[in-house]
């Protein structure tokens, strides 16, 4: 199984990184290799099979099947899903809890201390309800930090 976590480098339309990523994606999608694509970026190019469905997604193309894809859709205010990671035949899928992985990575990398959360969120602009939710989350987090 190939796991691809999309980044601005491989997702920004018209860039060499995006062209190389699309070439690799197309090649693997035609093979018998499992392809797991995780997109935690709201901006830039989305493949047609997942475009305009949610803020984020994880797409699994099983190597032994041409289609359909398995897709987990989730939005900004949703917890990240637990998704299936296929192993070699005769072994069952392994569950990958993206929320736990993300929270652990965030903690280990000290993002809470190094990211400035006072500015505007990156494009595309958030829907008003999402922007209000983000502001409430940041305010609660900052109040908790001040108490500690």
XYZ file of C-alpha atoms in Angstrom:
148
model
C 0.000 0.000 0.000
C 1.250 3.433 -0.923
C 0.083 6.162 1.450
C 0.174 9.687 0.048
C -0.452 12.654 2.337
C -1.112 15.560 0.026
C 0.894 18.737 0.515
C 0.906 22.143 -1.166
C 3.874 20.872 -3.217
C 1.971 17.984 -4.805
C -1.460 19.612 -4.860
C -0.952 23.149 -6.230
C -2.376 23.215 -9.758
C 0.062 23.598 -12.632
C 3.238 23.058 -10.600
C 5.945 20.474 -11.320
C 5.106 18.787 -8.003
C 1.450 18.447 -8.910
C 2.244 17.100 -12.374
C 4.650 14.512 -10.905
C 2.064 13.520 -8.297
C -0.680 13.091 -10.903
C 1.622 10.962 -13.056
C 2.466 8.730 -10.074
C -1.219 8.569 -9.056
C -2.315 7.504 -12.535
C 0.419 4.843 -12.759
C -0.384 3.342 -9.356
C -4.150 3.493 -9.939
C -3.632 1.266 -13.022
C -1.536 -1.246 -11.081
C -2.372 -3.886 -8.499
C -0.864 -1.757 -5.710
C -3.167 -0.313 -3.045
C -3.290 3.497 -3.096
C -4.344 5.511 -0.037
C -4.563 9.265 -0.595
C -5.178 11.609 2.357
C -6.003 15.249 1.692
C -6.070 17.567 4.724
C -5.817 20.711 2.580
C -8.917 22.672 1.622
C -7.288 24.561 -1.257
C -6.203 23.649 -4.773
C -6.902 20.737 -7.094
C -9.214 17.845 -6.231
C -9.673 14.787 -8.443
C -13.143 14.560 -10.018
C -14.153 11.525 -7.941
C -13.924 13.565 -4.695
C -14.330 17.182 -5.832
C -16.786 19.387 -3.908
C -17.888 16.626 -1.515
C -16.253 17.803 1.746
C -13.452 19.881 3.217
C -11.157 16.853 3.441
C -11.048 13.235 2.342
C -9.153 9.966 2.378
C -9.442 7.819 -0.754
C -8.502 4.169 -1.000
C -8.109 2.384 -4.308
C -7.572 -1.295 -3.699
C -5.036 -2.785 -6.084
C -7.175 -5.758 -7.024
C -10.191 -3.598 -7.948
C -10.457 -0.980 -10.682
C -13.361 0.739 -8.892
C -15.225 1.656 -6.785
C -12.988 3.626 -4.498
C -13.531 3.686 -0.771
C -13.718 7.296 0.378
C -13.984 8.834 3.816
C -15.302 12.400 3.647
C -14.992 14.767 6.586
C -15.354 18.475 7.235
C -13.485 20.984 9.367
C -15.609 20.432 12.484
C -15.598 16.628 12.215
C -13.091 14.432 14.006
C -10.730 12.770 11.575
C -11.922 9.261 10.692
C -10.428 5.870 11.286
C -9.650 4.459 7.856
C -8.657 1.068 6.466
C -5.108 0.347 5.355
C -4.951 -2.846 3.291
C -2.058 -5.219 3.717
C -0.916 -8.070 1.482
C -3.525 -10.683 0.567
C -4.504 -13.052 3.336
C -3.954 -10.315 5.935
C -6.885 -8.185 7.051
C -6.916 -4.403 6.847
C -5.316 -2.403 9.626
C -7.281 0.475 11.155
C -5.528 3.851 11.001
C -7.012 6.354 13.452
C -6.168 9.636 11.738
C -7.376 11.737 14.685
C -4.967 10.029 17.082
C -2.092 10.185 14.589
C -2.721 13.886 13.921
C -3.021 14.767 17.629
C 0.180 12.880 18.423
C 2.093 14.519 15.575
C 0.790 17.957 16.585
C 1.951 17.415 20.166
C 5.360 15.987 19.243
C 6.140 18.743 16.742
C 5.248 21.514 19.213
C 2.875 23.134 16.729
C 0.873 24.621 19.605
C 3.901 26.741 20.519
C 5.180 27.500 17.025
C 2.075 28.359 14.979
C 0.508 31.807 15.131
C -3.245 31.303 15.361
C -4.148 35.014 15.513
C -4.164 35.638 11.753
C -6.729 34.736 9.134
C -6.983 31.059 8.178
C -5.459 30.190 4.809
C -7.542 30.299 1.633
C -10.120 29.314 0.701
C -12.079 31.432 3.149
C -14.019 29.565 5.785
C -17.797 29.522 5.812
C -19.077 31.855 8.569
C -20.206 28.968 10.805
C -16.814 27.287 10.448
C -14.955 30.561 11.101
C -16.971 31.071 14.304
C -16.255 27.501 15.386
C -12.513 27.941 14.723
C -12.450 31.182 16.719
C -14.227 29.475 19.654
C -11.767 26.546 19.540
C -8.745 28.870 19.548
C -10.182 31.036 22.335
C -10.879 27.967 24.496
C -7.416 26.553 23.808
C -5.717 29.866 24.668
C -7.758 30.242 27.880
C -6.747 26.715 28.917
C -3.071 27.460 28.200
C -3.236 30.600 30.348
C -4.678 28.581 33.263
C -1.785 26.104 33.089
